[in-house]
């Protein structure tokens, strides 16, 4: 293993006196499935916001591969392969699923600024988008407006949009949030089926899913990383049990 | 993603030729409608597609009009030259202001565009040496098109010219809307917060479309100056900025034809109502606006589309 896919060094963020991230040091190797867990308010989404550039850290560094991306804007990070999804659907309500994913494909290919060429001229972009939707079982509904899709399908579309950018590192913020339990396993099966070239870090509250689909787990509490390890190590960790699993675990 | 022409579109454009046959006494009005439609089309590109609200779009209309008028005083009265220079000046101003525009949304944007409009209006008002101030621009000399086609009193040339320009710009706009860029604009309108997360440089997209929109507004202003041989401060007026929003909302924003249909309805209504009671005609526009917005939130075209969709649904 050479360089980590994603790493952070001493990330700090506070809002006034509230510390939301404190001395976050992560080293995430290529191709690993990471789960990020912790009680509500532990700073999990904040960490994703920091890593993807939606928030600026007060101190610390973020590296993608060996490149320091701390000063990059969110869209520039996406261009380099650092991509996220959102806990609350952030979609394009009046675009159909195929249009939305085609848009993301066009942006990745750098052709979305072309206003003199018809979209037809980029039929391969549309095909690629269709392929992504098909891989997430959305092909049959690809002409339906996003807002008319079932909630679970919208969650899948979130992931489809992220995949269209060809991520190297994919950060999934509660991908199964709001999805009925029986469907969320399906959704995670789709995530597990992603190419092994993609490094995945997901936030999830359902411990069954976490232990089934993560090869490593990071536990956050109060803006700090409490412990990191394999599922077995985390399951056997007394501190984790105390602050998290023993408390308000679902 | 259909780019093919609908039969209704052919019918619409064919019917724009009817005034030559049916209303030869109203060609001046028809020309004004075409110019207003072009102006509304320019607003549709930013408001209807990218969701960028402006209450100061007359700035670019006025820049086009003043530029075309002023250069005609100095011997560049050939309309096609004006048609290059006027929109170019408007486009430059649009590009310069787009750096501010791209950073804001909603109410802030309304205030900024309105403020920029006021700035330009008062600048034109005080620069009497250049614009003639409140007396209007004097000494405009518009030549015949290509040295041959003179603008006549009856408005034959004016309407033919305005309509041709409108149609050509419409073709470009239609192409733009059906391009990957058009899709990106819709993405900005639908969810500007998500765009960076799919790697989209939204601000650069906004700068591009704002500049294009300013150019189109400049074309509309240029054609008005050329077909009427007058330019007054009215071209920069707040009322013009507000009216074009009304026109677009009436017709239906984000539909390319909305501004065109809105312009026809608004201008014909103004012509008719102001004949009855000139000082009160805004009463009827107010009534029309409230009714349409309450009953048809997507404008008249949006209402028609919903109607045909439900009719088709029943038929099948």
Coordinates of C-alpha atoms in Angstrom, one line a residue:
Chain A
X1 CA 0.0 0.0 0.0
X2 CA 1.5 3.3 -1.1
X3 CA -0.3 6.5 -0.4
X4 CA -3.7 6.7 1.3
X5 CA -6.7 7.5 -0.8
X6 CA -7.7 10.2 1.6
X7 CA -6.1 11.6 4.7
X8 CA -6.6 14.4 7.1
X9 CA -4.1 16.0 9.5
X10 CA -5.2 17.8 12.6
X11 CA -8.5 19.1 11.3
X12 CA -10.2 21.6 13.7
X13 CA -13.5 23.4 13.4
X14 CA -15.4 25.4 15.9
X15 CA -18.6 27.5 15.7
X16 CA -18.0 30.0 18.5
X17 CA -17.4 28.0 21.6
X18 CA -18.8 24.8 20.1
X19 CA -16.1 22.5 19.0
X20 CA -17.5 20.4 16.1
X21 CA -14.2 18.9 15.0
X22 CA -11.1 18.5 17.0
X23 CA -7.7 17.2 15.8
X24 CA -9.1 14.8 13.3
X25 CA -6.4 12.6 11.8
X26 CA -7.5 10.0 9.3
X27 CA -5.7 7.8 6.9
X28 CA -8.0 6.0 4.6
X29 CA -6.4 3.4 2.3
X30 CA -7.5 2.7 -1.3
X31 CA -10.6 0.6 -1.9
X32 CA -11.6 0.1 1.7
X33 CA -15.2 0.3 2.9
X34 CA -15.3 2.6 6.0
X35 CA -18.2 3.2 8.3
X36 CA -18.3 6.4 10.3
X37 CA -20.5 6.0 13.4
X38 CA -21.2 7.9 16.5
X39 CA -24.1 9.4 18.4
X40 CA -26.1 12.3 17.1
X41 CA -24.1 15.5 17.2
X42 CA -20.8 13.7 17.2
X43 CA -19.7 15.7 14.1
X44 CA -20.0 13.0 11.4
X45 CA -21.7 15.2 8.8
X46 CA -19.5 18.1 9.8
X47 CA -16.5 16.0 9.0
X48 CA -17.9 15.2 5.6
X49 CA -18.6 18.9 5.1
X50 CA -15.0 19.7 6.0
X51 CA -13.5 17.0 3.8
X52 CA -15.6 18.0 0.7
X53 CA -15.1 21.7 1.2
X54 CA -18.6 22.7 2.1
X55 CA -17.0 24.0 5.4
X56 CA -13.6 25.5 5.8
X57 CA -11.5 24.0 8.7
X58 CA -10.0 26.4 11.2
X59 CA -6.8 24.4 11.1
X60 CA -5.5 21.2 9.6
X61 CA -5.0 19.7 6.2
X62 CA -6.9 17.5 3.8
X63 CA -5.0 15.3 1.3
X64 CA -6.5 13.4 -1.6
X65 CA -3.8 10.9 -2.6
X66 CA -0.7 13.1 -2.0
X67 CA -2.3 16.3 -3.1
X68 CA -3.2 19.0 -0.6
X69 CA -6.8 20.0 -1.4
X70 CA -7.5 22.0 1.8
X71 CA -7.9 25.2 -0.2
X72 CA -9.9 23.7 -3.1
X73 CA -13.5 24.6 -3.8
X74 CA -16.1 21.8 -3.6
X75 CA -16.5 21.5 -7.3
X76 CA -12.7 21.3 -7.8
X77 CA -12.6 18.5 -5.3
X78 CA -15.3 16.6 -7.1
X79 CA -13.2 17.0 -10.3
X80 CA -10.3 15.3 -8.5
X81 CA -12.5 12.4 -7.5
X82 CA -13.7 13.3 -4.0
X83 CA -17.5 13.1 -4.0
X84 CA -20.3 13.0 -1.5
X85 CA -24.0 12.3 -1.3
X86 CA -26.4 14.0 1.1
X87 CA -28.4 12.8 4.1
X88 CA -31.4 14.8 2.9
X89 CA -32.0 14.3 -0.8
X90 CA -30.4 17.1 -2.8
X91 CA -31.7 16.4 -6.2
X92 CA -33.1 18.2 -9.2
X93 CA -36.9 17.9 -8.8
X94 CA -38.0 18.8 -12.3
X95 CA -35.3 16.9 -14.2
X96 CA -35.9 13.3 -14.9
X97 CA -33.4 10.8 -13.6
X98 CA -31.7 10.4 -16.9
X99 CA -31.3 14.1 -17.4
X100 CA -29.9 14.6 -13.9
X101 CA -27.3 11.9 -14.3
X102 CA -26.5 13.0 -17.9
X103 CA -25.8 16.5 -16.5
X104 CA -23.3 15.1 -14.0
X105 CA -21.7 13.0 -16.7
X106 CA -21.4 16.1 -19.0
X107 CA -19.9 18.1 -16.1
X108 CA -17.3 15.4 -15.5
X109 CA -16.4 15.3 -19.2
X110 CA -16.1 19.1 -19.3
X111 CA -18.7 19.5 -22.0
X112 CA -21.5 21.1 -19.9
X113 CA -20.4 24.5 -21.0
X114 CA -21.0 23.8 -24.6
X115 CA -24.0 25.8 -25.6
X116 CA -23.7 25.6 -29.4
X117 CA -23.9 21.8 -29.6
X118 CA -27.1 19.8 -29.1
X119 CA -27.2 17.3 -26.3
X120 CA -27.8 14.7 -29.0
X121 CA -24.2 15.2 -30.1
X122 CA -23.3 13.7 -26.8
X123 CA -25.3 10.5 -27.1
X124 CA -22.5 8.6 -25.4
X125 CA -22.9 10.7 -22.3
X126 CA -26.6 9.9 -22.2
X127 CA -25.7 6.2 -22.7
X128 CA -23.2 6.3 -19.9
X129 CA -25.8 7.9 -17.6
X130 CA -28.3 5.2 -18.6
X131 CA -25.8 2.6 -17.7
X132 CA -25.2 4.0 -14.2
X133 CA -29.0 4.2 -13.6
X134 CA -29.3 0.6 -14.8
X135 CA -26.6 -0.6 -12.4
X136 CA -28.7 0.9 -9.6
X137 CA -32.0 -0.6 -10.9
X138 CA -33.3 2.8 -12.0
X139 CA -33.4 2.2 -15.7
X140 CA -37.1 1.5 -15.9
X141 CA -37.9 4.9 -14.3
X142 CA -35.3 7.0 -15.9
X143 CA -37.8 9.2 -17.7
X144 CA -39.8 10.0 -14.6
X145 CA -39.3 13.3 -13.0
X146 CA -37.1 13.1 -9.9
X147 CA -39.8 14.4 -7.6
X148 CA -42.2 11.7 -8.8
X149 CA -39.7 8.9 -7.9
X150 CA -40.3 6.8 -4.8
X151 CA -38.2 7.8 -1.9
X152 CA -35.9 4.8 -2.0
X153 CA -35.3 5.5 -5.7
X154 CA -34.4 9.0 -4.9
X155 CA -31.8 7.7 -2.5
X156 CA -30.4 5.6 -5.3
X157 CA -30.4 8.6 -7.6
X158 CA -28.3 10.4 -5.0
X159 CA -25.7 7.7 -5.4
X160 CA -26.1 7.6 -9.2
X161 CA -25.3 11.3 -9.4
X162 CA -22.2 10.7 -7.3
X163 CA -21.1 7.8 -9.5
X164 CA -21.5 9.8 -12.6
X165 CA -18.6 12.0 -11.5
X166 CA -16.4 8.8 -11.4
X167 CA -15.4 9.2 -7.7
X168 CA -12.1 7.8 -6.3
X169 CA -13.3 8.5 -2.8
X170 CA -17.1 8.4 -2.1
X171 CA -18.5 9.8 1.1
X172 CA -22.1 8.7 1.7
X173 CA -24.0 10.6 4.4
X174 CA -26.6 8.2 5.7
X175 CA -27.4 6.7 2.3
X176 CA -30.3 4.7 3.7
X177 CA -31.8 7.5 5.8
X178 CA -35.5 7.3 5.7
X179 CA -35.6 4.1 3.7
X180 CA -37.6 1.2 5.2
X181 CA -35.3 -1.4 6.7
X182 CA -35.9 -4.2 4.2
X183 CA -35.0 -1.8 1.3
X184 CA -31.9 -0.3 3.1
X185 CA -30.2 -3.7 2.9
X186 CA -30.8 -3.7 -0.9
X187 CA -29.4 -0.2 -1.1
X188 CA -26.3 -1.2 0.8
X189 CA -25.9 -4.3 -1.4
X190 CA -25.7 -1.8 -4.3
X191 CA -23.0 0.1 -2.5
X192 CA -21.1 -3.1 -1.7
X193 CA -21.3 -3.9 -5.4
X194 CA -19.4 -0.7 -6.4
X195 CA -16.0 -1.1 -8.0
X196 CA -13.2 -1.9 -5.6
X197 CA -11.3 1.0 -7.0
X198 CA -13.7 3.3 -5.2
X199 CA -12.9 4.0 -1.6
X200 CA -16.1 4.4 0.4
X201 CA -16.8 6.0 3.7
X202 CA -20.4 6.0 4.9
X203 CA -22.3 7.3 7.8
X204 CA -24.9 4.9 9.1
X205 CA -26.9 4.3 12.3
X206 CA -28.1 0.8 11.7
X207 CA -25.4 -1.4 13.3
X208 CA -26.5 -4.5 11.4
X209 CA -25.7 -2.7 8.2
X210 CA -22.5 -1.2 9.5
X211 CA -21.1 -4.6 10.6
X212 CA -22.3 -6.3 7.4
X213 CA -20.8 -3.8 4.9
X214 CA -17.9 -2.0 6.5
X215 CA -14.4 -3.5 6.6
X216 CA -13.3 -0.8 9.0
X217 CA -15.2 1.5 11.4
X218 CA -14.4 4.9 12.8
X219 CA -16.2 6.0 15.9
X220 CA -16.7 9.7 16.5
X221 CA -17.8 11.3 19.8
X222 CA -18.0 15.1 20.5
X223 CA -16.1 16.1 17.4
X224 CA -13.2 13.7 18.1
X225 CA -12.3 10.3 16.8
X226 CA -12.6 7.9 19.7
X227 CA -11.3 4.8 18.0
X228 CA -10.8 3.3 14.6
X229 CA -10.6 -0.4 13.8
X230 CA -12.1 -3.5 12.3
X231 CA -15.7 -4.4 13.2
X232 CA -14.4 -7.1 15.6
X233 CA -12.2 -4.6 17.4
X234 CA -15.0 -2.0 17.6
X235 CA -17.5 -4.5 18.8
X236 CA -15.1 -5.5 21.6
X237 CA -14.1 -2.0 22.6
X238 CA -15.2 -1.1 26.0
X239 CA -15.2 2.7 25.4
X240 CA -17.4 2.3 22.3
X241 CA -19.8 0.2 24.3
X242 CA -19.9 2.8 27.0
X243 CA -20.5 6.0 24.9
X244 CA -22.3 4.5 22.0
X245 CA -23.5 1.0 21.8
X246 CA -24.5 0.9 25.4
X247 CA -26.3 4.2 25.3
X248 CA -28.9 5.1 22.7
X249 CA -28.0 2.5 20.1
X250 CA -30.9 1.7 17.8
Chain B
X1 CA -34.7 16.2 -24.4
X2 CA -36.6 16.6 -27.7
X3 CA -35.0 19.0 -30.1
X4 CA -37.4 18.3 -33.0
X5 CA -39.8 21.0 -34.1
X6 CA -43.3 20.6 -33.0
X7 CA -46.0 21.3 -35.6
X8 CA -47.4 24.1 -33.3
X9 CA -44.0 25.8 -33.6
X10 CA -44.2 25.9 -37.4
X11 CA -47.7 27.2 -37.1
X12 CA -46.6 29.9 -34.6
X13 CA -43.8 31.2 -36.8
X14 CA -46.0 31.0 -39.9
X15 CA -48.6 33.1 -38.1
X16 CA -46.0 35.8 -37.4
X17 CA -46.3 36.6 -41.1
X18 CA -50.0 37.3 -40.9
X19 CA -49.7 41.0 -39.8
X20 CA -48.3 41.7 -43.3
X21 CA -51.6 40.5 -44.9
X22 CA -54.2 41.0 -42.2
X23 CA -53.1 44.1 -40.3
X24 CA -51.0 46.2 -42.6
X25 CA -51.9 49.3 -40.6
X26 CA -50.5 47.8 -37.4
X27 CA -47.1 46.8 -38.5
X28 CA -45.4 49.3 -36.2
X29 CA -47.2 47.7 -33.3
X30 CA -46.2 44.2 -34.6
X31 CA -42.6 45.4 -34.8
X32 CA -42.8 46.6 -31.1
X33 CA -44.2 43.2 -30.2
X34 CA -41.3 41.4 -31.9
X35 CA -38.8 43.6 -30.1
X36 CA -40.5 43.1 -26.7
X37 CA -40.6 39.4 -27.4
X38 CA -36.9 39.4 -28.0
X39 CA -36.3 41.3 -24.8
X40 CA -38.5 38.8 -22.9
X41 CA -36.6 35.9 -24.5
X42 CA -33.3 37.4 -23.1
X43 CA -34.8 37.4 -19.6
X44 CA -36.1 33.9 -20.0
X45 CA -32.6 32.6 -20.6
X46 CA -31.5 33.8 -17.1
X47 CA -34.8 33.7 -15.2
X48 CA -36.7 30.9 -16.8
X49 CA -33.7 28.5 -17.2
X50 CA -31.1 29.4 -14.7
X51 CA -33.4 30.9 -12.0
X52 CA -31.5 34.2 -11.9
X53 CA -34.0 37.0 -11.1
X54 CA -33.4 40.4 -12.5
X55 CA -35.3 43.6 -12.0
X56 CA -32.7 45.6 -14.0
X57 CA -32.6 44.0 -17.3
X58 CA -33.5 47.2 -19.1
X59 CA -29.8 48.2 -18.5
X60 CA -28.7 46.0 -21.3
X61 CA -31.7 46.9 -23.5
X62 CA -30.9 50.6 -23.0
X63 CA -27.1 50.1 -23.6
X64 CA -27.9 48.5 -27.0
X65 CA -30.4 51.2 -27.9
X66 CA -28.1 54.1 -26.9
X67 CA -25.1 52.6 -28.6
X68 CA -26.9 52.0 -31.8
X69 CA -28.3 55.5 -31.7
X70 CA -25.1 57.2 -30.8
X71 CA -22.9 55.5 -33.5
X72 CA -25.6 56.4 -36.1
X73 CA -24.9 60.0 -35.3
X74 CA -21.3 59.6 -36.3
X75 CA -22.0 58.0 -39.6
X76 CA -22.4 54.4 -38.7
X77 CA -26.1 54.3 -39.5
X78 CA -26.0 51.0 -41.3
X79 CA -28.4 48.8 -39.2
X80 CA -26.2 45.7 -39.4
X81 CA -23.2 47.6 -38.0
X82 CA -25.4 48.7 -35.2
X83 CA -26.5 45.2 -34.7
X84 CA -22.9 44.2 -34.1
X85 CA -21.8 47.1 -31.9
X86 CA -24.9 47.7 -29.8
X87 CA -25.2 44.1 -28.5
X88 CA -21.4 44.0 -28.1
X89 CA -21.5 46.9 -25.7
X90 CA -24.4 45.4 -23.8
X91 CA -22.6 42.1 -23.7
X92 CA -19.4 43.7 -22.3
X93 CA -21.5 45.3 -19.5
X94 CA -23.2 42.0 -18.9
X95 CA -19.9 40.2 -18.6
X96 CA -18.5 42.8 -16.2
X97 CA -21.6 42.7 -14.0
X98 CA -21.9 38.9 -14.2
X99 CA -19.0 38.5 -11.7
X100 CA -21.3 40.2 -9.1
X101 CA -24.5 38.4 -10.3
X102 CA -23.0 34.9 -10.0
X103 CA -22.3 35.4 -6.3
X104 CA -25.9 36.1 -5.2
X105 CA -29.4 34.8 -5.4
X106 CA -33.0 35.7 -4.6
X107 CA -33.8 39.0 -2.9
X108 CA -30.2 40.1 -2.9
X109 CA -30.0 39.6 -6.6
X110 CA -33.2 41.5 -7.2
X111 CA -31.8 44.5 -5.3
X112 CA -28.4 44.3 -7.0
X113 CA -29.9 44.2 -10.5
X114 CA -32.3 46.9 -9.7
X115 CA -29.6 49.1 -8.2
X116 CA -27.3 48.6 -11.3
X117 CA -30.3 49.6 -13.4
X118 CA -30.8 52.8 -11.5
X119 CA -27.1 53.6 -11.7
X120 CA -27.1 53.3 -15.4
X121 CA -30.3 55.3 -15.8
X122 CA -29.0 58.2 -13.8
X123 CA -25.6 58.0 -15.5
X124 CA -27.4 58.3 -18.9
X125 CA -29.5 61.1 -17.5
X126 CA -26.5 63.2 -16.4
X127 CA -24.3 62.5 -19.4
X128 CA -26.3 64.9 -21.6
X129 CA -23.4 65.5 -23.9
X130 CA -23.6 61.9 -24.9
X131 CA -27.2 60.8 -24.5
X132 CA -29.1 64.1 -24.7
X133 CA -30.3 63.4 -21.2
X134 CA -34.0 63.8 -20.6
X135 CA -34.6 65.4 -24.0
X136 CA -33.6 62.1 -25.6
X137 CA -30.9 61.4 -28.1
X138 CA -30.9 63.9 -31.0
X139 CA -29.6 63.4 -34.5
X140 CA -30.1 59.7 -35.0
X141 CA -29.6 58.8 -38.6
X142 CA -30.4 55.2 -39.4
X143 CA -29.6 54.2 -43.0
X144 CA -31.3 51.6 -45.1
X145 CA -30.4 48.0 -44.4
X146 CA -27.5 46.9 -46.6
X147 CA -27.9 50.3 -48.3
X148 CA -31.1 49.1 -49.9
X149 CA -34.0 48.6 -47.5
X150 CA -35.3 51.8 -46.1
X151 CA -37.3 51.9 -42.9
X152 CA -40.7 53.1 -44.2
X153 CA -43.5 55.0 -42.3
X154 CA -45.8 52.0 -42.4
X155 CA -43.4 49.7 -40.7
X156 CA -43.0 47.1 -43.4
X157 CA -39.3 47.1 -43.2
X158 CA -39.3 47.6 -39.4
X159 CA -41.5 44.5 -38.8
X160 CA -39.6 42.4 -41.4
X161 CA -36.3 43.4 -39.8
X162 CA -37.5 42.9 -36.1
X163 CA -39.1 39.6 -37.0
X164 CA -36.0 38.3 -38.8
X165 CA -33.8 39.2 -35.9
X166 CA -36.2 37.7 -33.4
X167 CA -36.4 34.5 -35.4
X168 CA -32.6 34.2 -35.8
X169 CA -32.0 34.8 -32.1
X170 CA -34.7 32.4 -31.2
X171 CA -33.0 29.7 -33.2
X172 CA -29.8 30.3 -31.3
X173 CA -31.6 30.3 -28.0
X174 CA -33.4 27.1 -28.9
X175 CA -30.2 25.5 -29.7
X176 CA -28.6 26.7 -26.5
X177 CA -31.5 25.3 -24.4
X178 CA -31.2 21.9 -26.0
X179 CA -27.4 21.7 -25.4
X180 CA -25.5 20.3 -22.4
X181 CA -25.2 23.9 -21.2
X182 CA -28.9 24.3 -21.3
X183 CA -29.2 21.2 -19.1
X184 CA -26.6 22.6 -16.7
X185 CA -28.6 25.9 -16.5
X186 CA -31.7 23.9 -15.5
X187 CA -29.6 22.2 -12.9
X188 CA -28.7 25.5 -11.4
X189 CA -32.3 26.6 -11.3
X190 CA -33.4 23.3 -9.8
X191 CA -30.8 22.9 -7.1
X192 CA -27.9 25.4 -7.0
X193 CA -26.6 23.9 -3.8
X194 CA -26.2 20.4 -5.4
X195 CA -24.3 21.6 -8.5
X196 CA -20.8 21.9 -6.9
X197 CA -21.3 18.4 -5.5
X198 CA -21.5 17.0 -9.0
X199 CA -18.4 19.0 -10.0
X200 CA -20.2 21.8 -11.7
X201 CA -18.7 25.3 -11.8
X202 CA -22.0 27.0 -11.4
X203 CA -20.6 30.5 -11.2
X204 CA -18.9 30.2 -14.5
X205 CA -22.1 28.8 -16.1
X206 CA -24.0 31.8 -14.6
X207 CA -21.5 34.3 -16.0
X208 CA -21.8 32.8 -19.5
X209 CA -25.6 32.8 -19.6
X210 CA -25.8 36.3 -18.1
X211 CA -23.5 37.6 -20.7
X212 CA -25.5 35.9 -23.5
X213 CA -28.7 37.2 -22.0
X214 CA -27.2 40.8 -21.9
X215 CA -26.3 40.5 -25.6
X216 CA -29.8 39.4 -26.5
X217 CA -31.3 42.3 -24.5
X218 CA -28.8 44.6 -26.3
X219 CA -30.0 43.2 -29.7
X220 CA -33.6 44.1 -28.7
X221 CA -32.6 47.6 -27.6
X222 CA -30.6 48.1 -30.8
X223 CA -33.5 47.0 -33.0
X224 CA -35.9 49.4 -31.2
X225 CA -33.5 52.3 -31.7
X226 CA -33.1 51.5 -35.3
X227 CA -36.7 50.9 -36.2
X228 CA -38.0 53.9 -34.4
X229 CA -35.0 56.3 -34.8
X230 CA -35.5 57.5 -31.3
X231 CA -33.8 56.7 -28.0
X232 CA -34.9 58.2 -24.8
X233 CA -34.3 57.5 -21.1
X234 CA -37.3 55.3 -21.2
X235 CA -35.2 52.5 -22.7
X236 CA -33.4 52.3 -19.3
X237 CA -36.4 52.8 -17.1
X238 CA -37.3 50.7 -14.2
X239 CA -40.7 50.2 -15.7
X240 CA -39.2 48.5 -18.7
X241 CA -37.3 46.1 -16.4
X242 CA -40.5 45.4 -14.4
X243 CA -42.7 45.0 -17.5
X244 CA -40.5 42.4 -19.1
X245 CA -40.7 40.3 -15.9
X246 CA -44.5 40.6 -16.0
X247 CA -44.5 39.7 -19.7
X248 CA -42.4 36.6 -19.1
X249 CA -44.4 35.5 -16.0
X250 CA -47.7 36.0 -17.9
X251 CA -46.5 33.9 -20.9
X252 CA -44.7 31.3 -18.8
X253 CA -41.0 31.4 -17.8
X254 CA -38.6 28.6 -18.9
X255 CA -40.5 27.7 -22.0
X256 CA -38.8 29.7 -24.7
X257 CA -42.1 30.7 -26.2
X258 CA -43.5 32.1 -22.9
X259 CA -41.9 35.5 -23.5
X260 CA -43.1 35.6 -27.1
X261 CA -46.7 34.8 -26.2
X262 CA -46.5 37.1 -23.2
X263 CA -45.3 40.0 -25.4
X264 CA -48.1 39.5 -27.8
X265 CA -50.8 39.5 -25.1
X266 CA -49.2 42.4 -23.1
X267 CA -48.6 44.7 -26.1
X268 CA -52.0 44.1 -27.7
X269 CA -53.7 44.5 -24.4
X270 CA -51.8 47.8 -23.8
X271 CA -52.8 49.0 -27.3
X272 CA -56.4 48.2 -26.8
X273 CA -56.8 49.3 -23.1
X274 CA -54.9 52.5 -23.5
X275 CA -57.3 53.3 -26.4
X276 CA -60.2 53.1 -23.9
X277 CA -58.7 54.8 -20.9
X278 CA -55.0 55.7 -21.4
X279 CA -54.3 56.6 -17.8
X280 CA -55.9 53.5 -16.2
X281 CA -54.7 50.8 -18.5
X282 CA -52.3 49.3 -15.8
X283 CA -55.5 48.5 -13.9
X284 CA -56.3 45.8 -16.4
X285 CA -52.7 44.6 -16.6
X286 CA -52.8 44.3 -12.8
X287 CA -56.1 42.3 -13.0
X288 CA -54.6 40.1 -15.7
X289 CA -51.4 39.5 -13.8
X290 CA -53.1 38.5 -10.6
X291 CA -55.6 36.2 -12.3
X292 CA -52.9 34.4 -14.4
X293 CA -50.4 34.0 -11.5
X294 CA -53.2 32.7 -9.2
X295 CA -54.8 30.3 -11.6
X296 CA -51.8 29.4 -13.8
X297 CA -48.6 29.5 -11.7
X298 CA -46.6 28.5 -14.8
X299 CA -48.0 31.2 -16.9
X300 CA -50.4 30.9 -19.9
X301 CA -48.2 28.4 -21.7
X302 CA -47.8 26.4 -18.6
X303 CA -51.5 26.3 -18.2
X304 CA -52.0 25.3 -21.8
X305 CA -49.5 22.5 -21.5
X306 CA -51.2 21.2 -18.3
X307 CA -54.5 21.4 -20.1
X308 CA -53.4 19.4 -23.2
X309 CA -51.6 16.9 -20.9
X310 CA -54.8 16.2 -18.9
X311 CA -56.9 16.1 -22.1
X312 CA -54.5 13.6 -23.6
X313 CA -54.6 11.6 -20.4
X314 CA -58.4 11.5 -20.6
X315 CA -58.3 10.5 -24.3
X316 CA -56.1 7.6 -23.8

